[in-house]
Coordinates of C-alpha atoms and ligand atoms in Angstrom, one line a residue:
M1 CA 27.6 18.5 45.7
T2 CA 27.9 20.2 42.5
F3 CA 29.4 18.4 39.3
T4 CA 32.6 20.0 39.8
H5 CA 33.0 18.7 43.4
L6 CA 31.9 14.9 42.3
V7 CA 34.2 14.8 39.4
A8 CA 37.1 16.4 41.1
A9 CA 36.6 14.5 44.5
R10 CA 36.1 11.2 42.9
P11 CA 38.7 10.9 39.9
T12 CA 38.5 7.4 39.6
Y13 CA 36.1 7.5 36.9
A14 CA 35.4 9.6 34.1
G15 CA 32.9 11.7 34.5
V16 CA 31.5 11.6 31.0
M17 CA 30.8 7.9 31.4
L18 CA 29.9 7.9 34.9
Y19 CA 27.0 10.6 34.4
T20 CA 26.0 8.8 31.0
A21 CA 25.7 5.3 32.8
A22 CA 23.7 6.9 35.8
L23 CA 21.8 8.8 33.3
L24 CA 20.6 5.9 31.1
T25 CA 19.8 3.9 34.0
L26 CA 17.8 6.6 35.3
G27 CA 15.8 6.8 32.0
A28 CA 15.2 2.9 32.2
A29 CA 14.0 3.3 35.6
A30 CA 11.5 5.9 34.4
I31 CA 10.3 3.9 32.1
H32 CA 9.9 0.8 34.5
L33 CA 7.9 2.9 36.8
V34 CA 5.4 4.3 34.2
V35 CA 4.7 0.8 33.2
A36 CA 4.3 -0.9 36.6
P37 CA 1.0 0.1 37.2
P38 CA -0.8 -1.2 33.8
H39 CA 1.1 -4.3 35.0
L40 CA -0.1 -4.2 38.2
R41 CA -3.4 -4.3 37.0
E42 CA -2.6 -7.4 34.7
S43 CA -0.9 -9.3 37.2
L44 CA 0.1 -8.4 41.0
P45 CA 3.6 -10.2 40.7
F46 CA 4.4 -8.4 37.0
G47 CA 3.4 -5.6 38.8
V48 CA 5.5 -5.9 41.7
F49 CA 8.5 -6.7 39.5
F50 CA 8.3 -3.6 37.2
L51 CA 7.9 -1.4 40.3
S52 CA 11.3 -2.7 42.0
V53 CA 13.2 -2.9 39.0
G54 CA 12.4 0.8 38.5
C55 CA 13.1 1.7 42.5
A56 CA 16.2 -0.5 42.2
E57 CA 17.5 1.0 38.9
A58 CA 16.6 4.7 40.3
I59 CA 18.4 4.2 43.4
S60 CA 21.4 2.5 42.0
A61 CA 21.9 5.4 39.4
I62 CA 21.9 8.2 42.0
Q63 CA 24.1 6.0 44.3
L64 CA 26.7 5.5 41.0
A65 CA 26.6 9.4 40.5
V66 CA 27.3 10.1 44.3
R67 CA 29.6 7.2 45.5
P68 CA 30.6 5.3 42.3
T69 CA 32.7 2.0 43.1
R70 CA 33.6 -0.3 40.6
R71 CA 31.9 -2.8 42.2
L72 CA 28.5 -1.1 42.2
A73 CA 29.2 -0.5 38.4
L74 CA 29.7 -3.9 37.9
A75 CA 26.5 -5.1 39.7
M76 CA 24.8 -2.4 37.8
A77 CA 25.8 -3.8 34.6
A78 CA 24.9 -7.4 35.4
G79 CA 21.4 -6.4 36.4
S80 CA 20.8 -4.5 32.9
A81 CA 21.9 -7.2 30.9
A82 CA 19.8 -9.5 32.7
L83 CA 16.8 -7.2 32.1
V84 CA 17.7 -7.3 28.7
G85 CA 17.7 -11.1 28.4
V86 CA 14.6 -11.5 30.4
W87 CA 12.9 -8.8 27.8
V88 CA 14.6 -10.7 24.5
V89 CA 13.1 -14.1 25.9
S90 CA 9.6 -12.4 26.5
R91 CA 9.8 -10.8 22.8
T92 CA 10.8 -14.2 21.1
V93 CA 10.0 -17.6 23.0
G94 CA 7.7 -15.7 25.7
L95 CA 8.7 -16.3 29.5
P96 CA 7.8 -19.5 31.4
I97 CA 5.6 -17.7 33.8
G98 CA 3.5 -14.3 33.7
P99 CA 0.3 -13.7 32.8
T100 CA 0.4 -15.6 29.3
P101 CA 3.3 -18.1 29.8
G102 CA 5.1 -19.2 26.9
K103 CA 3.6 -16.5 24.4
P104 CA 6.0 -13.9 22.7
E105 CA 4.6 -10.5 23.8
E106 CA 4.3 -7.6 21.1
I107 CA 7.3 -5.5 20.5
G108 CA 6.6 -2.0 21.1
L109 CA 8.4 1.6 21.1
T110 CA 8.8 1.6 24.9
D111 CA 10.3 -1.7 25.5
V112 CA 12.8 -1.2 22.7
I113 CA 14.1 1.9 24.0
C114 CA 14.1 0.7 27.4
S115 CA 16.1 -2.5 26.4
L116 CA 18.3 0.3 24.4
L117 CA 19.1 2.1 27.2
E118 CA 20.2 -0.8 29.3
I119 CA 22.1 -2.0 26.7
L120 CA 24.0 1.4 26.4
S121 CA 24.4 1.9 30.1
V122 CA 25.6 -1.9 30.4
V123 CA 28.5 -1.3 28.0
L124 CA 29.7 2.1 30.1
L125 CA 29.3 0.5 33.4
L126 CA 31.8 -2.3 32.3
A127 CA 34.0 0.1 30.9
L128 CA 33.9 1.7 34.0
G129 CA 34.3 -1.8 36.1
V130 CA 36.8 -3.0 34.0
R131 CA 39.1 0.1 32.8
P132 CA 41.6 1.4 35.5
P133 CA 41.7 4.5 37.2
Q134 CA 41.1 7.4 34.9
R135 CA 42.8 10.6 34.8
R136 CA 41.7 13.1 37.0
I137 CA 39.3 15.4 34.6
R138 CA 40.9 19.1 34.8
R139 CA 38.5 20.9 32.3
V140 CA 34.9 20.3 33.9
W141 CA 33.4 22.4 31.1
L142 CA 35.0 19.7 28.4
A143 CA 33.2 16.9 30.6
I144 CA 29.7 18.8 30.7
V145 CA 30.2 19.6 27.1
A146 CA 31.1 16.2 26.4
A147 CA 28.2 14.5 28.5
L148 CA 25.7 16.9 26.9
P149 CA 24.9 14.7 24.1
S150 CA 24.7 11.9 25.5
A151 CA 22.3 13.1 28.4
L152 CA 19.9 14.8 26.1
L153 CA 19.7 11.4 24.0
A154 CA 19.1 9.5 27.2
G155 CA 16.6 12.0 28.4
G156 CA 15.0 12.2 24.8
L157 CA 15.0 8.3 24.5
A158 CA 13.4 8.2 28.0
A159 CA 10.9 10.6 27.4
T160 CA 9.7 9.1 24.4
A161 CA 9.4 5.9 26.2
V162 CA 7.7 7.2 28.7
A163 CA 5.2 9.1 26.2
A164 CA 4.8 6.0 24.5
A165 CA 4.1 3.9 27.7
L166 CA 1.4 6.5 28.8
T167 CA -0.6 6.9 25.8
A168 CA -0.6 3.2 24.9
M169 CA -3.5 1.3 23.6
P170 CA -6.2 1.6 26.3
E171 CA -6.8 -1.9 28.3
A172 CA -10.6 -1.6 28.0
V173 CA -12.9 0.8 26.5
N174 CA -17.0 0.3 26.4
A175 CA -18.4 2.8 24.0
A176 CA -21.8 2.8 25.2
P177 CA -21.4 1.4 29.0
R178 CA -24.7 0.5 30.5
A179 CA -25.9 3.0 32.9
P180 CA -26.3 1.8 36.4
G181 CA -30.1 1.7 37.6
Q182 CA -31.5 2.6 34.2
S183 CA -33.5 0.1 32.0
A184 CA -31.3 -0.5 28.7
V185 CA -30.8 -3.1 26.1
S186 CA -28.1 -5.0 24.8
V187 CA -26.5 -4.8 21.2
A188 CA -26.7 -8.6 21.6
R189 CA -30.4 -8.8 21.7
L190 CA -31.0 -6.2 18.6
T191 CA -31.3 -9.3 16.5
E192 CA -33.5 -9.6 13.4
A193 CA -37.2 -11.0 14.6
P194 CA -38.1 -13.9 13.6
G195 CA -40.1 -14.2 10.4
T196 CA -41.3 -16.5 7.0
E197 CA -39.0 -14.8 4.7
P198 CA -37.2 -17.5 2.1
V199 CA -33.6 -18.6 3.7
E200 CA -30.5 -18.1 2.1
H201 CA -27.4 -19.8 3.5
V202 CA -23.8 -18.4 2.7
A203 CA -20.8 -20.3 4.4
L204 CA -17.6 -17.9 4.5
T205 CA -14.3 -19.8 5.9
A206 CA -11.4 -17.0 6.2
Q207 CA -8.4 -18.6 6.1
V208 CA -4.7 -18.4 5.1
S209 CA -4.3 -19.3 1.2
Q210 CA -1.3 -19.5 -1.1
I211 CA -1.9 -17.3 -4.6
D212 CA 0.7 -16.6 -6.9
G213 CA 2.9 -17.2 -4.3
Q214 CA 1.4 -14.8 -1.9
R215 CA 0.0 -15.7 1.5
L216 CA -3.2 -14.0 1.8
W217 CA -6.0 -13.8 3.9
T218 CA -9.0 -14.9 2.5
Y219 CA -12.8 -15.8 2.2
N220 CA -13.1 -19.5 1.0
G221 CA -9.4 -19.2 -0.5
T222 CA -10.1 -16.2 -3.0
V223 CA -9.2 -12.7 -3.1
P224 CA -11.8 -10.8 -3.5
G225 CA -13.7 -13.1 -1.4
P226 CA -16.7 -14.9 -3.4
E227 CA -19.2 -12.6 -4.8
L228 CA -23.0 -12.7 -3.0
R229 CA -25.7 -12.2 -4.3
V230 CA -28.8 -12.2 -2.4
T231 CA -32.5 -11.6 -3.5
Q232 CA -34.0 -8.4 -1.5
G233 CA -36.5 -9.5 1.2
A234 CA -34.6 -12.8 1.8
R235 CA -33.5 -13.5 4.9
V236 CA -29.9 -14.4 4.9
Q237 CA -27.6 -16.8 7.0
V238 CA -24.1 -16.4 7.0
T239 CA -21.7 -18.8 8.8
L240 CA -18.0 -17.4 9.2
V241 CA -15.7 -20.0 10.0
N242 CA -12.4 -18.6 11.5
Q243 CA -9.3 -20.6 10.4
L244 CA -7.1 -17.3 10.5
P245 CA -4.3 -17.2 13.0
D246 CA -5.9 -14.1 14.3
A247 CA -9.2 -13.2 15.7
T248 CA -11.5 -11.8 12.9
T249 CA -15.5 -10.5 12.3
L250 CA -17.8 -9.7 9.1
H251 CA -19.0 -6.5 8.8
W252 CA -22.0 -5.8 5.5
H253 CA -21.0 -2.4 4.7
G254 CA -23.7 -0.2 3.7
L255 CA -26.6 -2.5 4.8
R256 CA -29.1 -1.5 7.1
L257 CA -29.7 -4.8 9.3
P258 CA -30.2 -5.3 13.3
N259 CA -27.3 -3.8 15.0
A260 CA -26.4 -7.5 16.4
A261 CA -25.3 -8.6 12.9
D262 CA -23.0 -5.4 12.2
G263 CA -20.1 -7.3 12.8
V264 CA -17.9 -4.6 14.8
A265 CA -15.5 -6.2 17.3
G266 CA -15.8 -4.6 20.4
L267 CA -18.9 -2.8 19.7
T268 CA -21.6 -5.5 18.4
Q269 CA -19.4 -8.6 19.2
D270 CA -16.5 -10.2 20.5
A271 CA -14.3 -11.0 17.9
V272 CA -14.4 -14.6 16.7
Q273 CA -11.5 -16.1 17.9
P274 CA -9.5 -18.8 15.6
G275 CA -11.3 -22.2 15.3
Q276 CA -14.5 -20.5 16.1
S277 CA -17.1 -19.8 14.0
F278 CA -20.2 -17.4 14.2
T279 CA -23.6 -16.7 12.2
Y280 CA -24.8 -13.5 10.9
E281 CA -28.4 -13.1 10.1
F282 CA -30.3 -10.4 8.6
V283 CA -33.3 -9.6 6.1
A284 CA -31.8 -7.9 2.9
R285 CA -34.2 -5.1 3.0
D286 CA -32.6 -2.7 0.5
A287 CA -31.7 -3.7 -3.2
G288 CA -28.5 -2.4 -4.2
T289 CA -24.8 -3.0 -4.4
Y290 CA -23.0 -3.5 -1.0
W291 CA -19.6 -5.3 -0.2
Y292 CA -18.4 -7.0 2.9
H293 CA -15.3 -7.2 5.1
A294 CA -13.3 -7.9 8.3
H295 CA -14.0 -5.2 11.0
Q296 CA -11.4 -6.5 13.5
Q297 CA -8.1 -4.9 13.0
T298 CA -9.9 -3.7 9.7
E299 CA -6.5 -1.5 8.9
A300 CA -4.4 -4.9 8.6
Q301 CA -6.9 -7.7 7.9
L302 CA -9.0 -6.0 4.9
P303 CA -5.7 -5.2 2.9
R304 CA -4.6 -8.7 3.5
G305 CA -7.9 -9.9 1.4
L306 CA -10.4 -10.1 3.8
F307 CA -13.4 -8.3 1.4
G308 CA -15.9 -9.0 -1.2
A309 CA -18.9 -7.6 -3.2
L310 CA -22.2 -8.3 -1.8
V311 CA -25.3 -7.4 -4.2
V312 CA -29.2 -7.7 -3.1
E313 CA -30.5 -8.3 -6.4
P314 CA -34.2 -6.5 -6.7
A315 CA -36.8 -9.5 -7.5
Q316 CA -36.8 -8.4 -10.8
R317 CA -33.7 -7.4 -12.9
T318 CA -33.8 -4.6 -15.1
E319 CA -30.8 -5.2 -17.2
D320 CA -29.7 -8.0 -19.4
R321 CA -26.3 -8.2 -17.9
D322 CA -25.3 -7.3 -14.4
V323 CA -21.8 -7.6 -13.2
T324 CA -19.9 -6.5 -10.4
V325 CA -16.6 -4.8 -10.6
L326 CA -14.4 -4.5 -7.4
L327 CA -11.8 -2.4 -7.5
H328 CA -9.0 -3.6 -4.9
G329 CA -5.3 -3.1 -4.2
D330 CA -3.4 0.1 -3.3
P331 CA -3.4 3.1 -5.3
G332 CA 0.0 2.1 -7.1
H333 CA -1.8 -1.1 -7.8
V334 CA -5.3 -1.0 -8.3
R335 CA -6.4 -4.4 -9.6
I336 CA -9.9 -5.2 -11.1
D337 CA -11.1 -8.4 -10.7
H338 CA -12.0 -9.0 -14.4
T339 CA -10.6 -7.9 -17.4
Q340 CA -13.4 -9.0 -19.7
I341 CA -17.2 -9.2 -19.5
A342 CA -19.4 -10.7 -22.3
A343 CA -22.2 -8.7 -23.8
Q344 CA -24.0 -8.6 -27.0
P345 CA -24.7 -5.4 -29.3
G346 CA -27.9 -4.2 -27.9
Q347 CA -28.2 -5.5 -24.4
T348 CA -28.3 -3.1 -21.5
V349 CA -25.4 -3.7 -18.7
R350 CA -25.5 -2.8 -15.2
L351 CA -21.6 -2.4 -14.1
R352 CA -21.6 -2.1 -10.2
V353 CA -18.4 -0.3 -9.5
I354 CA -16.9 -1.0 -5.9
N355 CA -14.0 1.1 -4.7
A356 CA -12.1 -1.3 -2.1
V357 CA -8.9 -0.3 -3.0
V358 CA -6.9 0.4 -0.2
A359 CA -6.4 4.5 0.0
G360 CA -2.9 5.7 0.8
M361 CA -2.1 8.6 3.4
D362 CA -4.0 11.5 1.2
G363 CA -7.1 9.3 1.4
G364 CA -7.8 10.3 -2.3
P365 CA -10.8 8.6 -4.5
E366 CA -10.7 6.2 -7.3
T367 CA -11.7 7.7 -10.4
P368 CA -13.5 5.4 -13.1
V369 CA -14.4 6.3 -16.3
L370 CA -16.8 4.6 -18.7
L371 CA -15.7 5.0 -22.6
G372 CA -17.8 3.9 -25.7
A373 CA -21.5 4.3 -24.9
P374 CA -23.4 7.0 -23.1
F375 CA -23.9 5.9 -19.5
T376 CA -26.3 6.7 -16.6
V377 CA -25.0 6.8 -13.1
A378 CA -28.3 4.5 -12.0
A379 CA -27.2 4.4 -8.2
L380 CA -24.2 5.5 -5.9
D381 CA -24.0 3.3 -2.6
G382 CA -26.7 0.8 -3.7
H383 CA -29.4 3.4 -3.9
E384 CA -31.2 4.5 -7.3
L385 CA -31.0 8.0 -8.2
H386 CA -34.0 9.6 -9.5
D387 CA -33.9 10.6 -13.3
P388 CA -30.6 9.8 -14.1
Q389 CA -29.3 11.5 -17.4
P390 CA -27.3 9.8 -19.9
L391 CA -23.7 10.9 -19.7
R392 CA -20.5 10.9 -22.3
A393 CA -17.3 9.9 -21.0
T394 CA -17.3 11.7 -17.3
R395 CA -15.0 10.7 -14.2
V396 CA -17.0 9.3 -11.5
P397 CA -14.8 9.5 -8.1
L398 CA -15.7 6.9 -5.6
G399 CA -13.7 7.3 -2.2
M400 CA -13.0 4.0 -0.5
G401 CA -16.2 1.9 0.4
Q402 CA -18.6 3.9 -1.7
R403 CA -20.0 2.3 -5.0
A404 CA -21.6 3.3 -8.2
D405 CA -23.6 1.4 -10.6
L406 CA -23.2 2.4 -14.2
V407 CA -25.9 1.4 -16.6
F408 CA -25.8 1.3 -20.6
T409 CA -26.5 -0.3 -24.1
M410 CA -23.9 -2.1 -25.9
P411 CA -23.2 -0.3 -29.0
A412 CA -23.2 -2.0 -32.0
T413 CA -20.0 -2.1 -33.2
T414 CA -17.1 -1.1 -30.4
S415 CA -16.6 -3.0 -27.0
V416 CA -16.9 -0.7 -23.8
R417 CA -14.3 0.0 -21.7
L418 CA -14.3 0.9 -18.0
Q419 CA -10.6 2.4 -17.1
L420 CA -9.3 4.3 -14.1
A421 CA -8.5 8.0 -14.2
E422 CA -7.2 10.8 -12.0
L423 CA -9.0 13.5 -10.4
P424 CA -7.9 17.3 -11.6
G425 CA -4.7 18.3 -9.6
E426 CA -4.2 14.9 -8.0
P427 CA -2.0 13.5 -7.0
S428 CA 1.1 15.4 -7.1
P429 CA 3.4 15.3 -9.5
V430 CA 6.0 14.0 -6.6
Q431 CA 3.4 11.3 -5.9
K432 CA 3.0 10.5 -9.5
V433 CA 6.6 10.1 -9.9
F434 CA 6.5 7.8 -6.7
E435 CA 3.7 5.7 -7.9
H436 CA 5.0 5.5 -11.3
V437 CA 8.3 3.9 -10.0
Q438 CA 6.1 1.9 -7.6
A439 CA 3.6 0.4 -10.1
A440 CA 5.3 -2.6 -11.9
V441 CA 2.1 -3.2 -13.8
P442 CA 1.1 -0.3 -16.2
P443 CA -1.7 2.5 -15.1
S444 CA -3.6 1.4 -17.9
Q445 CA -5.7 -1.0 -15.9
A446 CA -9.3 -1.6 -17.8
V447 CA -11.8 -3.8 -18.0
A448 CA -13.5 -4.4 -21.8
I449 CA -17.3 -5.4 -22.0
G450 CA -17.8 -6.7 -25.1
N451 CA -15.5 -8.4 -27.9
G452 CA -16.0 -5.4 -30.5
P453 CA -12.7 -2.9 -31.2
A454 CA -11.8 -0.7 -28.5
P455 CA -13.3 2.7 -28.5
D456 CA -11.9 5.9 -29.2
Q457 CA -9.2 7.2 -26.0
P458 CA -10.0 10.5 -25.2
D459 CA -7.7 12.6 -23.1
L460 CA -8.7 11.4 -19.7
A461 CA -7.2 14.7 -18.0
A462 CA -9.9 17.2 -20.3
I463 CA -13.1 14.7 -19.5
P464 CA -15.4 16.2 -16.8
V465 CA -15.9 14.8 -13.2
F466 CA -19.3 14.0 -12.0
D467 CA -21.2 16.1 -10.1
T468 CA -23.7 14.5 -7.4
T469 CA -24.9 17.8 -6.5
T470 CA -26.7 18.7 -9.7
Y471 CA -27.3 15.1 -11.5
G472 CA -30.9 14.0 -12.0
T473 CA -34.1 15.5 -10.9
P474 CA -35.5 16.2 -7.5
A475 CA -37.9 14.1 -5.6
A476 CA -39.5 13.8 -2.0
E477 CA -36.6 13.9 0.5
L478 CA -35.8 14.3 3.8
T479 CA -35.6 17.9 4.8
G480 CA -35.7 20.1 8.3
P481 CA -36.2 20.8 10.7
F482 CA -33.5 18.0 12.5
D483 CA -34.3 17.2 16.2
V484 CA -30.5 16.8 16.3
T485 CA -27.8 18.9 14.5
A486 CA -24.1 18.1 15.1
P487 CA -20.8 19.0 13.7
L488 CA -18.0 16.6 12.6
V489 CA -14.7 18.5 12.5
L490 CA -12.4 16.1 10.8
G491 CA -9.0 17.4 11.7
K492 CA -5.1 15.9 12.2
Q493 CA -2.0 16.7 14.3
P494 CA 1.4 14.9 14.9
G495 CA 1.4 13.0 18.2
M496 CA 1.7 10.1 20.3
R497 CA -1.3 7.5 20.0
D498 CA -1.4 4.1 21.0
G499 CA 2.2 4.1 22.2
R500 CA 3.8 5.5 19.0
P501 CA 4.1 8.6 17.0
Q502 CA 1.3 9.0 14.5
L503 CA -0.4 11.6 12.5
I504 CA -3.3 11.4 14.7
H505 CA -6.7 11.7 13.2
L506 CA -9.3 13.7 14.9
I507 CA -13.0 14.3 15.1
N508 CA -14.0 17.1 17.0
G509 CA -10.6 17.7 18.4
Q510 CA -10.2 14.1 19.7
P511 CA -9.0 10.6 18.3
A512 CA -10.8 7.4 18.8
P513 CA -11.5 6.2 21.7
N514 CA -12.1 9.8 22.8
V515 CA -14.6 11.1 20.5
A516 CA -17.8 11.9 22.3
P517 CA -20.5 9.8 20.7
L518 CA -23.3 11.2 18.7
R519 CA -26.3 10.5 21.1
V520 CA -29.6 9.8 19.4
T521 CA -33.3 8.5 20.3
E522 CA -35.2 6.4 18.4
G523 CA -37.1 8.2 15.8
Q524 CA -35.1 11.5 15.4
T525 CA -34.1 13.3 12.5
V526 CA -30.5 14.3 12.7
R527 CA -28.2 16.2 10.7
L528 CA -24.4 16.4 10.8
H529 CA -22.6 19.1 9.4
L530 CA -19.0 17.4 8.5
V531 CA -16.0 20.0 8.3
N532 CA -12.9 18.9 6.7
D533 CA -9.9 20.7 8.1
T534 CA -7.5 18.8 6.7
D535 CA -5.6 18.5 3.2
E536 CA -6.8 14.9 2.9
Y537 CA -9.9 13.2 1.5
H538 CA -12.0 11.7 4.1
P539 CA -15.2 9.3 3.0
M540 CA -17.0 9.2 6.1
H541 CA -19.0 6.2 6.6
I542 CA -22.0 5.8 9.0
H543 CA -22.8 1.8 10.1
G544 CA -26.6 0.6 10.1
H545 CA -28.1 3.8 8.2
V546 CA -28.5 5.6 4.9
F547 CA -28.4 9.3 4.7
T548 CA -29.4 12.1 2.5
V549 CA -26.7 14.5 1.3
L550 CA -28.4 17.8 2.2
A551 CA -25.5 20.2 1.2
H552 CA -22.1 20.3 -0.4
N553 CA -19.7 23.0 0.6
G554 CA -23.1 24.8 1.9
Q555 CA -25.0 24.6 -1.5
P556 CA -28.0 22.4 -1.2
L557 CA -28.5 19.8 -4.2
T558 CA -30.2 20.7 -7.0
G559 CA -30.6 17.3 -8.9
S560 CA -31.6 14.0 -7.8
P561 CA -31.9 13.1 -4.0
V562 CA -28.5 11.1 -3.1
H563 CA -28.6 8.5 -0.4
L564 CA -25.5 7.2 0.7
D565 CA -23.5 5.4 3.5
S566 CA -20.1 7.0 2.8
V567 CA -19.8 10.6 1.6
L568 CA -16.5 12.0 0.3
V569 CA -15.7 15.0 1.9
G570 CA -12.4 16.6 -0.1
P571 CA -9.7 18.8 1.5
H572 CA -11.0 21.9 3.5
E573 CA -14.6 20.9 1.9
T574 CA -18.0 20.8 4.1
S575 CA -20.8 18.2 3.6
D576 CA -24.4 18.2 5.4
V577 CA -26.5 15.2 5.7
G578 CA -29.4 14.1 7.3
F579 CA -31.0 10.9 8.3
V580 CA -33.5 9.2 10.4
A581 CA -32.7 7.5 13.8
D582 CA -34.4 4.4 12.9
N583 CA -31.8 1.7 13.6
P584 CA -31.3 1.3 17.4
G585 CA -27.9 0.2 18.3
V586 CA -24.1 1.1 18.4
W587 CA -22.8 2.1 15.2
M588 CA -19.8 3.2 14.0
I589 CA -19.0 6.5 12.2
H590 CA -15.6 6.5 10.8
C591 CA -13.2 7.3 7.7
H592 CA -13.3 4.9 5.5
V593 CA -9.6 5.5 4.8
L594 CA -8.2 2.7 6.9
L595 CA -5.0 4.4 7.8
H596 CA -7.2 7.4 8.8
A597 CA -9.5 5.7 11.1
G598 CA -6.5 3.4 12.6
M599 CA -5.3 6.8 13.9
G600 CA -8.1 7.7 15.6
M601 CA -10.9 9.0 13.0
M602 CA -13.3 6.9 14.6
M603 CA -16.6 7.3 16.6
T604 CA -19.8 5.6 17.6
L605 CA -23.1 6.6 17.3
N606 CA -25.4 5.6 20.4
Y607 CA -28.9 5.1 20.6
T608 CA -30.6 6.1 24.0
G609 CA -31.4 2.8 26.0
V610 CA -28.8 0.9 24.3
Y611 CA -25.7 -0.2 25.8
T612 CA -22.9 -3.0 24.6
P613 CA -21.6 -5.7 26.7
Y614 CA -18.6 -5.6 24.7
E615 CA -15.2 -4.0 25.0
M616 CA -12.8 -2.6 23.1
G617 CA -8.9 -2.4 23.8
T618 CA -5.7 -5.0 24.6
A619 CA -8.0 -6.7 27.5
S620 CA -10.5 -8.2 25.3
G621 CA -8.5 -7.8 21.8
N622 CA -11.4 -6.3 20.1
M623 CA -9.7 -3.5 17.9
P624 CA -11.9 -2.7 15.7
E625 CA -10.3 -0.2 13.5
Ligands
C2O701 CU1 -17.2 -0.9 5.7 CU2 -16.6 0.5 9.3 O1 -16.8 -0.2 7.5
CU702 CU1 -10.1 10.2 6.5

């Protein structure tokens, strides 16, 4: 039968309403059928429930279109209303039965759309059920035209919901499963070997704290968390106590430590549940400036306050004053954790600048400038540069996660100032206006070092930008040939991921968790060719290793060797880095722009013969990004 026949033969109901209600119900049916299999795996009765609901909706929708009756319409309205009711209960107080009784479920795009379709269909079905017989539709084409928008809407909504359900966050992903029949070591066993190093204890309690009227997530009640200073060569034992409402972990950004202490949920451990604690143990091998932060739902937990500075002090201090300056907040409201640092004329000062600012979508760096004294960039990412020459006012770009140690001597009369500048051509004028409107605090954040009058203020936009590729002088360095060479092409494209539309961020054409891991064998030398195919900045970070920057935009470095754990790859730039695979484990490689990592720019570095017993995904609740 054609549309004309149906409507003409059954003039009782308005065709438009009838077909729209049937379409909406069919859309809801499709959604229920698509989500039935994952529910089936979770709980048999729930899966069967979704399957039956889907089938019942599909059959009744077809029946409504073919043989509409008032009774059927009212019955369908009651059914859909009941489903909406169940949904509301499950998302607010939680269902009394099922896999997690009494616990509200998370609201997702799929279930919102499904309920929306049902609510609309209830309205139409009720109208169909209670309204007296309608006039016969004479102009069929008018009915079709009238029904078209709602059909498109119902179809579009249902298709979106189905796509969201099909791309839902995976239930369980193992980044390095144990290969059957092969001998392999679990990451859980890759701990620090016993030794006689002096032990230094650290206790960090992750908790919810009220700071300036804001509910923040803190370590020991402060944001940033307490500055940790340990001595090079010490055996550090950190006890993390989790008093947060959510699971969490601690990651030691930049440290070369045993894999089991790396703190990545779903890779090197299960996230520490509320009320539980976990002890991290490692020997602080490399002196330098590092930091620590949560690595479970990092995108949410770090910006809430779960981060702090970590300094591994050399046995012999080289400067009179040694101070950490942690930049945090977000690009519109960068905060500096000091405003005044004491120093006397003639004293040498080391400022350890850490960029923990949660970058926006463009991923752009922070650009501190030191004014009032010539300074050297003594170290990057904690690693000393060879023969650093004194610089005059220079902008030092730092991608999220990167660090720079600036060393200078206090002048006789003026104070010194660390200020934030911007990079040439960035941000865009639109962003600037936006940030200006956003920023209640003036954009002149600065730290004053010493008490004298402020130094002269140059035009920040006109001073040079630090160039890592020519600074300092060469020294013995890792060179080729390399055993493993791999491209890491960074891209982005709009699409559906984790059940919602997003700007998917890709490595080698895939988002996490589908990016093929970088596979290495202990002892191999590895060269990574990073290609940024986007208009964003990507500070790419590798856990547990320190790499050498081999080339920037294809040009080898001519100055000091540069050793980093995070390399900033600018829009459409390339960067080549090399390292020795000397730390077995399963390690994360990701963009440190948390937004980008959360949208898929994440992969792992897998050593031969190492597996992880931990899983990421909704089943375990381990979500490292
Ligand atoms: Cu600072 Cu995987 O991160
Ligand atoms: Cu990025």
